[in-house]
Amino acid sequence: MKKTLICCNTNGQDLRLFQLDTECWTVDEIFRYPLQGVGGSSMAMPAAVVGDMIYVAFRGESPALISLRLTRDRTGVEQVGHLAIEESCPYLSLSGNGRFLLAAGGTNAIVVRIGKEGVLDRVVSRMPLGELAHCVVERGGTVYGTACRDDLLRRYRLDPETGALEETAKVAFPKGSGPRHMAFSSDGRLLYVITENAGTIATLSLADDGEEAAQPRLLGAVPLLAGEGRRWSGDLALSDDGAWLFASERASDQLVSLRLDASGEMMAATSRVASPEHVRSLHLDPGGGFIVAVGNFGQSGEVYAVGADGRLTPKVTFVAGDGPSWVLGLDGPRG
C-alpha cells in the first residue's frame, strides 16, 4: 500500500512530499516546495488538508495563511494564495461543511472563508478564546477551542453560512494544566483534550441523552506517564474504532498508547516507545495500520506499525526536513 506524506518544515520554510510504501516500509522524498512570500524565522507551522488543498500558517513577523494546491497526480504542490493575518496561528482545522478554515491564534478563535477554487479569502469571524489560544475544532456546527495559558475551553455555535461564532459555554481546567489539542469520539459524545503542562488526557462529556449538553462536563484525566518530573505533552490521535488513543510526550520524547473502554470514558496507558525529538504532530492512518511522528527539534520522522494491542513498532526513520512541525497523510500518488 502506498501513501503520500506531507511534512511542513518550520526552519526550512518548505513542504516536502514523500511516498510511503507499507509493504516494504520505505519512505522516499518525491517533491520539495519552498513557501513563497515569507521571510525571517517562524514559530512551528501547522497545516491542514481538504481534498487537493493544503493550508499552512506562517508564524513569523508577518503572519500569513498560505493556500497550496496539490498537482493532479498528487506528486507536487503549487502555492495559489497568501492571506496576511494579525495572529500567529499554532493550529488549523476545517469546518465540516468545507466552507471555512478554523484557526486559533493570539487570544482568539478565528474563522476564515474558503473562496473560489479553494483559496483562503478573508477572515469572517473572531471571538475571544483566551491567552495562548491554541486549538479550534468543529463537529456538527459546534466549535470547541482551547486557551493553553488561561486553562480554558470555550464552546461556540458556528453559523454555516456566514462563519460567525457565538459563545455558548466555557470550561475551566485545573490551573497550570494547559489544555492543548483535541479529538472527538466517533459518536461525538466525548471530547479528549491533551494538557501540555499537566501531561494528561482529559475526557469531557458533550451530550446528555443524545442532545448537546448545556454545559460540557469534565469527567476526569489520565496521566501519560507515571511518577514525578516535567511534562510537556504535544499531540494526540484517536483510532477510527475509538479503541486507542496515541499521544506524544515531548519532555521525555515518547509516544504513549492508551486503551479506551467500550464507553470511551475510561482509559489507561498500556505501552510507550521512543519518539523523534519534540513531536508536535502525529498522523494516524485512517485504516489504523500505522502512525507517523515528526520531531520539531531536529529533522527526523518515524513511521510506526500499530499492533492489535496498541503497541507501536518503529518501521522506518526518514529525513522529514529542517524542523518538521506538522505531518499530513493522503492516499498515494494518482496514476
JSON list of C-alpha atoms in Angstrom, two decimals, residues 149-308:
[
{"chain": "A", "resi": 149, "resn": "ARG", "atom": "CA", "xyz": [-2.21, 29.74, 29.21]},
{"chain": "A", "resi": 150, "resn": "ASP", "atom": "CA", "xyz": [-5.67, 30.58, 30.58]},
{"chain": "A", "resi": 151, "resn": "ASP", "atom": "CA", "xyz": [-6.55, 26.90, 31.18]},
{"chain": "A", "resi": 152, "resn": "LEU", "atom": "CA", "xyz": [-9.87, 27.31, 29.39]},
{"chain": "A", "resi": 153, "resn": "LEU", "atom": "CA", "xyz": [-12.03, 25.51, 26.87]},
{"chain": "A", "resi": 154, "resn": "ARG", "atom": "CA", "xyz": [-14.75, 27.52, 25.15]},
{"chain": "A", "resi": 155, "resn": "ARG", "atom": "CA", "xyz": [-17.68, 26.31, 23.07]},
{"chain": "A", "resi": 156, "resn": "TYR", "atom": "CA", "xyz": [-19.20, 28.27, 20.17]},
{"chain": "A", "resi": 157, "resn": "ARG", "atom": "CA", "xyz": [-22.00, 27.91, 17.67]},
{"chain": "A", "resi": 158, "resn": "LEU", "atom": "CA", "xyz": [-20.82, 28.27, 14.06]},
{"chain": "A", "resi": 159, "resn": "ASP", "atom": "CA", "xyz": [-23.18, 29.84, 11.51]},
{"chain": "A", "resi": 160, "resn": "PRO", "atom": "CA", "xyz": [-22.84, 27.53, 8.48]},
{"chain": "A", "resi": 161, "resn": "GLU", "atom": "CA", "xyz": [-23.47, 30.37, 6.00]},
{"chain": "A", "resi": 162, "resn": "THR", "atom": "CA", "xyz": [-21.59, 33.36, 7.41]},
{"chain": "A", "resi": 163, "resn": "GLY", "atom": "CA", "xyz": [-18.99, 31.68, 9.63]},
{"chain": "A", "resi": 164, "resn": "ALA", "atom": "CA", "xyz": [-20.00, 33.84, 12.60]},
{"chain": "A", "resi": 165, "resn": "LEU", "atom": "CA", "xyz": [-19.20, 32.43, 16.05]},
{"chain": "A", "resi": 166, "resn": "GLU", "atom": "CA", "xyz": [-21.40, 32.73, 19.13]},
{"chain": "A", "resi": 167, "resn": "GLU", "atom": "CA", "xyz": [-20.06, 31.58, 22.51]},
{"chain": "A", "resi": 168, "resn": "THR", "atom": "CA", "xyz": [-22.35, 29.13, 24.31]},
{"chain": "A", "resi": 169, "resn": "ALA", "atom": "CA", "xyz": [-20.27, 27.67, 27.18]},
{"chain": "A", "resi": 170, "resn": "LYS", "atom": "CA", "xyz": [-16.83, 27.50, 28.79]},
{"chain": "A", "resi": 171, "resn": "VAL", "atom": "CA", "xyz": [-15.00, 25.01, 30.98]},
{"chain": "A", "resi": 172, "resn": "ALA", "atom": "CA", "xyz": [-12.17, 25.83, 33.39]},
{"chain": "A", "resi": 173, "resn": "PHE", "atom": "CA", "xyz": [-9.33, 23.31, 33.52]},
{"chain": "A", "resi": 174, "resn": "PRO", "atom": "CA", "xyz": [-7.07, 22.88, 36.57]},
{"chain": "A", "resi": 175, "resn": "LYS", "atom": "CA", "xyz": [-4.72, 25.83, 36.96]},
{"chain": "A", "resi": 176, "resn": "GLY", "atom": "CA", "xyz": [-1.48, 25.40, 35.07]},
{"chain": "A", "resi": 177, "resn": "SER", "atom": "CA", "xyz": [-2.62, 22.29, 33.16]},
{"chain": "A", "resi": 178, "resn": "GLY", "atom": "CA", "xyz": [-2.52, 23.90, 29.69]},
{"chain": "A", "resi": 179, "resn": "PRO", "atom": "CA", "xyz": [-5.29, 22.38, 27.53]},
{"chain": "A", "resi": 180, "resn": "ARG", "atom": "CA", "xyz": [-3.92, 21.93, 24.02]},
{"chain": "A", "resi": 181, "resn": "HIS", "atom": "CA", "xyz": [-5.04, 19.66, 21.13]},
{"chain": "A", "resi": 182, "resn": "MET", "atom": "CA", "xyz": [-8.40, 17.86, 20.95]},
{"chain": "A", "resi": 183, "resn": "ALA", "atom": "CA", "xyz": [-10.09, 14.85, 19.36]},
{"chain": "A", "resi": 184, "resn": "PHE", "atom": "CA", "xyz": [-13.79, 13.90, 19.21]},
{"chain": "A", "resi": 185, "resn": "SER", "atom": "CA", "xyz": [-15.06, 10.40, 19.92]},
{"chain": "A", "resi": 186, "resn": "SER", "atom": "CA", "xyz": [-16.57, 8.79, 16.80]},
{"chain": "A", "resi": 187, "resn": "ASP", "atom": "CA", "xyz": [-20.13, 9.38, 18.04]},
{"chain": "A", "resi": 188, "resn": "GLY", "atom": "CA", "xyz": [-19.42, 12.95, 19.13]},
{"chain": "A", "resi": 189, "resn": "ARG", "atom": "CA", "xyz": [-20.42, 12.35, 22.76]},
{"chain": "A", "resi": 190, "resn": "LEU", "atom": "CA", "xyz": [-16.93, 12.89, 24.14]},
{"chain": "A", "resi": 191, "resn": "LEU", "atom": "CA", "xyz": [-14.02, 15.22, 23.63]},
{"chain": "A", "resi": 192, "resn": "TYR", "atom": "CA", "xyz": [-10.45, 14.23, 24.50]},
{"chain": "A", "resi": 193, "resn": "VAL", "atom": "CA", "xyz": [-8.07, 17.07, 25.39]},
{"chain": "A", "resi": 194, "resn": "ILE", "atom": "CA", "xyz": [-4.33, 16.70, 25.90]},
{"chain": "A", "resi": 195, "resn": "THR", "atom": "CA", "xyz": [-2.88, 19.03, 28.53]},
{"chain": "A", "resi": 196, "resn": "GLU", "atom": "CA", "xyz": [0.57, 20.39, 27.75]},
{"chain": "A", "resi": 197, "resn": "ASN", "atom": "CA", "xyz": [1.84, 21.10, 31.26]},
{"chain": "A", "resi": 198, "resn": "ALA", "atom": "CA", "xyz": [-0.05, 18.51, 33.34]},
{"chain": "A", "resi": 199, "resn": "GLY", "atom": "CA", "xyz": [0.80, 15.69, 30.92]},
{"chain": "A", "resi": 200, "resn": "THR", "atom": "CA", "xyz": [-2.68, 14.21, 30.91]},
{"chain": "A", "resi": 201, "resn": "ILE", "atom": "CA", "xyz": [-5.55, 13.42, 28.56]},
{"chain": "A", "resi": 202, "resn": "ALA", "atom": "CA", "xyz": [-8.81, 14.82, 29.90]},
{"chain": "A", "resi": 203, "resn": "THR", "atom": "CA", "xyz": [-12.22, 13.50, 28.87]},
{"chain": "A", "resi": 204, "resn": "LEU", "atom": "CA", "xyz": [-15.24, 15.79, 28.55]},
{"chain": "A", "resi": 205, "resn": "SER", "atom": "CA", "xyz": [-18.86, 14.76, 28.13]},
{"chain": "A", "resi": 206, "resn": "LEU", "atom": "CA", "xyz": [-20.55, 16.86, 25.46]},
{"chain": "A", "resi": 207, "resn": "ALA", "atom": "CA", "xyz": [-24.04, 15.33, 25.34]},
{"chain": "A", "resi": 208, "resn": "ASP", "atom": "CA", "xyz": [-26.96, 14.49, 27.64]},
{"chain": "A", "resi": 209, "resn": "ASP", "atom": "CA", "xyz": [-29.41, 11.84, 26.40]},
{"chain": "A", "resi": 210, "resn": "GLY", "atom": "CA", "xyz": [-28.23, 12.35, 22.85]},
{"chain": "A", "resi": 211, "resn": "GLU", "atom": "CA", "xyz": [-28.62, 16.13, 22.93]},
{"chain": "A", "resi": 212, "resn": "GLU", "atom": "CA", "xyz": [-25.90, 18.76, 23.25]},
{"chain": "A", "resi": 213, "resn": "ALA", "atom": "CA", "xyz": [-25.31, 19.39, 26.94]},
{"chain": "A", "resi": 214, "resn": "ALA", "atom": "CA", "xyz": [-25.99, 22.84, 28.34]},
{"chain": "A", "resi": 215, "resn": "GLN", "atom": "CA", "xyz": [-22.50, 22.67, 29.84]},
{"chain": "A", "resi": 216, "resn": "PRO", "atom": "CA", "xyz": [-19.70, 20.23, 28.87]},
{"chain": "A", "resi": 217, "resn": "ARG", "atom": "CA", "xyz": [-18.60, 18.17, 31.89]},
{"chain": "A", "resi": 218, "resn": "LEU", "atom": "CA", "xyz": [-15.02, 17.28, 32.74]},
{"chain": "A", "resi": 219, "resn": "LEU", "atom": "CA", "xyz": [-15.14, 13.56, 33.57]},
{"chain": "A", "resi": 220, "resn": "GLY", "atom": "CA", "xyz": [-11.52, 13.08, 34.57]},
{"chain": "A", "resi": 221, "resn": "ALA", "atom": "CA", "xyz": [-7.94, 13.00, 33.35]},
{"chain": "A", "resi": 222, "resn": "VAL", "atom": "CA", "xyz": [-5.38, 10.22, 32.93]},
{"chain": "A", "resi": 223, "resn": "PRO", "atom": "CA", "xyz": [-1.59, 10.84, 33.11]},
{"chain": "A", "resi": 224, "resn": "LEU", "atom": "CA", "xyz": [0.50, 9.79, 30.15]},
{"chain": "A", "resi": 225, "resn": "LEU", "atom": "CA", "xyz": [3.46, 8.91, 32.37]},
{"chain": "A", "resi": 226, "resn": "ALA", "atom": "CA", "xyz": [3.69, 7.69, 35.95]},
{"chain": "A", "resi": 227, "resn": "GLY", "atom": "CA", "xyz": [5.80, 9.36, 38.62]},
{"chain": "A", "resi": 228, "resn": "GLU", "atom": "CA", "xyz": [7.19, 12.85, 39.03]},
{"chain": "A", "resi": 229, "resn": "GLY", "atom": "CA", "xyz": [9.03, 15.04, 36.57]},
{"chain": "A", "resi": 230, "resn": "ARG", "atom": "CA", "xyz": [8.50, 17.67, 33.94]},
{"chain": "A", "resi": 231, "resn": "ARG", "atom": "CA", "xyz": [5.65, 17.17, 31.49]},
{"chain": "A", "resi": 232, "resn": "TRP", "atom": "CA", "xyz": [5.43, 18.68, 28.01]},
{"chain": "A", "resi": 233, "resn": "SER", "atom": "CA", "xyz": [2.71, 16.89, 26.08]},
{"chain": "A", "resi": 234, "resn": "GLY", "atom": "CA", "xyz": [2.19, 17.54, 22.38]},
{"chain": "A", "resi": 235, "resn": "ASP", "atom": "CA", "xyz": [-0.37, 15.92, 20.09]},
{"chain": "A", "resi": 236, "resn": "LEU", "atom": "CA", "xyz": [-2.96, 13.15, 20.26]},
{"chain": "A", "resi": 237, "resn": "ALA", "atom": "CA", "xyz": [-4.65, 10.90, 17.70]},
{"chain": "A", "resi": 238, "resn": "LEU", "atom": "CA", "xyz": [-7.73, 8.67, 18.11]},
{"chain": "A", "resi": 239, "resn": "SER", "atom": "CA", "xyz": [-8.23, 5.44, 16.17]},
{"chain": "A", "resi": 240, "resn": "ASP", "atom": "CA", "xyz": [-11.35, 5.28, 13.98]},
{"chain": "A", "resi": 241, "resn": "ASP", "atom": "CA", "xyz": [-12.81, 2.45, 16.08]},
{"chain": "A", "resi": 242, "resn": "GLY", "atom": "CA", "xyz": [-12.43, 4.51, 19.25]},
{"chain": "A", "resi": 243, "resn": "ALA", "atom": "CA", "xyz": [-10.37, 1.81, 20.95]},
{"chain": "A", "resi": 244, "resn": "TRP", "atom": "CA", "xyz": [-7.00, 3.57, 21.13]},
{"chain": "A", "resi": 245, "resn": "LEU", "atom": "CA", "xyz": [-5.56, 7.00, 21.77]},
{"chain": "A", "resi": 246, "resn": "PHE", "atom": "CA", "xyz": [-1.95, 7.80, 20.92]},
{"chain": "A", "resi": 247, "resn": "ALA", "atom": "CA", "xyz": [-0.14, 10.81, 22.37]},
{"chain": "A", "resi": 248, "resn": "SER", "atom": "CA", "xyz": [3.28, 12.44, 22.26]},
{"chain": "A", "resi": 249, "resn": "GLU", "atom": "CA", "xyz": [5.19, 13.44, 25.41]},
{"chain": "A", "resi": 250, "resn": "ARG", "atom": "CA", "xyz": [7.92, 15.90, 24.45]},
{"chain": "A", "resi": 251, "resn": "ALA", "atom": "CA", "xyz": [9.82, 16.25, 27.73]},
{"chain": "A", "resi": 252, "resn": "SER", "atom": "CA", "xyz": [10.88, 12.60, 27.53]},
{"chain": "A", "resi": 253, "resn": "ASP", "atom": "CA", "xyz": [10.40, 12.10, 23.74]},
{"chain": "A", "resi": 254, "resn": "GLN", "atom": "CA", "xyz": [7.99, 9.20, 23.96]},
{"chain": "A", "resi": 255, "resn": "LEU", "atom": "CA", "xyz": [4.78, 8.11, 22.25]},
{"chain": "A", "resi": 256, "resn": "VAL", "atom": "CA", "xyz": [2.16, 6.63, 24.57]},
{"chain": "A", "resi": 257, "resn": "SER", "atom": "CA", "xyz": [-0.62, 4.17, 23.66]},
{"chain": "A", "resi": 258, "resn": "LEU", "atom": "CA", "xyz": [-3.79, 4.35, 25.74]},
{"chain": "A", "resi": 259, "resn": "ARG", "atom": "CA", "xyz": [-6.58, 1.76, 25.66]},
{"chain": "A", "resi": 260, "resn": "LEU", "atom": "CA", "xyz": [-10.17, 3.04, 25.95]},
{"chain": "A", "resi": 261, "resn": "ASP", "atom": "CA", "xyz": [-13.04, 1.01, 27.37]},
{"chain": "A", "resi": 262, "resn": "ALA", "atom": "CA", "xyz": [-16.30, 0.39, 25.48]},
{"chain": "A", "resi": 263, "resn": "SER", "atom": "CA", "xyz": [-17.86, 3.59, 26.82]},
{"chain": "A", "resi": 264, "resn": "GLY", "atom": "CA", "xyz": [-14.88, 5.68, 25.74]},
{"chain": "A", "resi": 265, "resn": "GLU", "atom": "CA", "xyz": [-14.90, 7.36, 29.14]},
{"chain": "A", "resi": 266, "resn": "MET", "atom": "CA", "xyz": [-12.15, 5.32, 30.79]},
{"chain": "A", "resi": 267, "resn": "MET", "atom": "CA", "xyz": [-8.61, 4.82, 29.51]},
{"chain": "A", "resi": 268, "resn": "ALA", "atom": "CA", "xyz": [-5.25, 3.54, 30.65]},
{"chain": "A", "resi": 269, "resn": "ALA", "atom": "CA", "xyz": [-1.72, 3.80, 29.25]},
{"chain": "A", "resi": 270, "resn": "THR", "atom": "CA", "xyz": [-0.57, 0.38, 28.06]},
{"chain": "A", "resi": 271, "resn": "SER", "atom": "CA", "xyz": [2.77, 0.92, 26.28]},
{"chain": "A", "resi": 272, "resn": "ARG", "atom": "CA", "xyz": [5.37, 3.53, 25.37]},
{"chain": "A", "resi": 273, "resn": "VAL", "atom": "CA", "xyz": [8.02, 3.86, 22.69]},
{"chain": "A", "resi": 274, "resn": "ALA", "atom": "CA", "xyz": [10.83, 6.33, 21.95]},
{"chain": "A", "resi": 275, "resn": "SER", "atom": "CA", "xyz": [9.96, 9.10, 19.50]},
{"chain": "A", "resi": 276, "resn": "PRO", "atom": "CA", "xyz": [11.79, 11.73, 17.43]},
{"chain": "A", "resi": 277, "resn": "GLU", "atom": "CA", "xyz": [12.77, 14.84, 19.37]},
{"chain": "A", "resi": 278, "resn": "HIS", "atom": "CA", "xyz": [9.85, 17.11, 20.34]},
{"chain": "A", "resi": 279, "resn": "VAL", "atom": "CA", "xyz": [6.92, 15.57, 18.47]},
{"chain": "A", "resi": 280, "resn": "ARG", "atom": "CA", "xyz": [4.37, 18.31, 17.86]},
{"chain": "A", "resi": 281, "resn": "SER", "atom": "CA", "xyz": [2.28, 16.46, 15.27]},
{"chain": "A", "resi": 282, "resn": "LEU", "atom": "CA", "xyz": [1.05, 12.92, 14.68]},
{"chain": "A", "resi": 283, "resn": "HIS", "atom": "CA", "xyz": [-0.67, 11.39, 11.66]},
{"chain": "A", "resi": 284, "resn": "LEU", "atom": "CA", "xyz": [-2.65, 8.22, 12.29]},
{"chain": "A", "resi": 285, "resn": "ASP", "atom": "CA", "xyz": [-3.66, 6.45, 9.09]},
{"chain": "A", "resi": 286, "resn": "PRO", "atom": "CA", "xyz": [-7.46, 6.15, 8.85]},
{"chain": "A", "resi": 287, "resn": "GLY", "atom": "CA", "xyz": [-7.07, 2.40, 8.47]},
{"chain": "A", "resi": 288, "resn": "GLY", "atom": "CA", "xyz": [-5.18, 2.35, 11.76]},
{"chain": "A", "resi": 289, "resn": "GLY", "atom": "CA", "xyz": [-2.22, 0.38, 10.44]},
{"chain": "A", "resi": 290, "resn": "PHE", "atom": "CA", "xyz": [0.47, 2.97, 11.04]},
{"chain": "A", "resi": 291, "resn": "ILE", "atom": "CA", "xyz": [1.22, 6.28, 12.71]},
{"chain": "A", "resi": 292, "resn": "VAL", "atom": "CA", "xyz": [3.76, 8.93, 11.69]},
{"chain": "A", "resi": 293, "resn": "ALA", "atom": "CA", "xyz": [5.56, 11.25, 14.12]},
{"chain": "A", "resi": 294, "resn": "VAL", "atom": "CA", "xyz": [7.85, 14.15, 13.21]},
{"chain": "A", "resi": 295, "resn": "GLY", "atom": "CA", "xyz": [10.41, 15.78, 15.53]},
{"chain": "A", "resi": 296, "resn": "ASN", "atom": "CA", "xyz": [10.22, 19.59, 15.51]},
{"chain": "A", "resi": 297, "resn": "PHE", "atom": "CA", "xyz": [13.64, 19.88, 17.24]},
{"chain": "A", "resi": 298, "resn": "GLY", "atom": "CA", "xyz": [15.51, 18.07, 14.51]},
{"chain": "A", "resi": 299, "resn": "GLN", "atom": "CA", "xyz": [14.99, 16.69, 11.03]},
{"chain": "A", "resi": 300, "resn": "SER", "atom": "CA", "xyz": [13.60, 13.22, 11.55]},
{"chain": "A", "resi": 301, "resn": "GLY", "atom": "CA", "xyz": [10.31, 11.49, 11.07]},
{"chain": "A", "resi": 302, "resn": "GLU", "atom": "CA", "xyz": [9.40, 7.98, 12.16]},
{"chain": "A", "resi": 303, "resn": "VAL", "atom": "CA", "xyz": [6.77, 5.56, 10.89]},
{"chain": "A", "resi": 304, "resn": "TYR", "atom": "CA", "xyz": [5.40, 3.03, 13.39]},
{"chain": "A", "resi": 305, "resn": "ALA", "atom": "CA", "xyz": [3.24, -0.02, 12.76]},
{"chain": "A", "resi": 306, "resn": "VAL", "atom": "CA", "xyz": [0.23, -0.17, 15.08]},
{"chain": "A", "resi": 307, "resn": "GLY", "atom": "CA", "xyz": [-0.33, -3.60, 16.63]},
{"chain": "A", "resi": 308, "resn": "ALA", "atom": "CA", "xyz": [-3.65, -5.12, 17.67]}
]
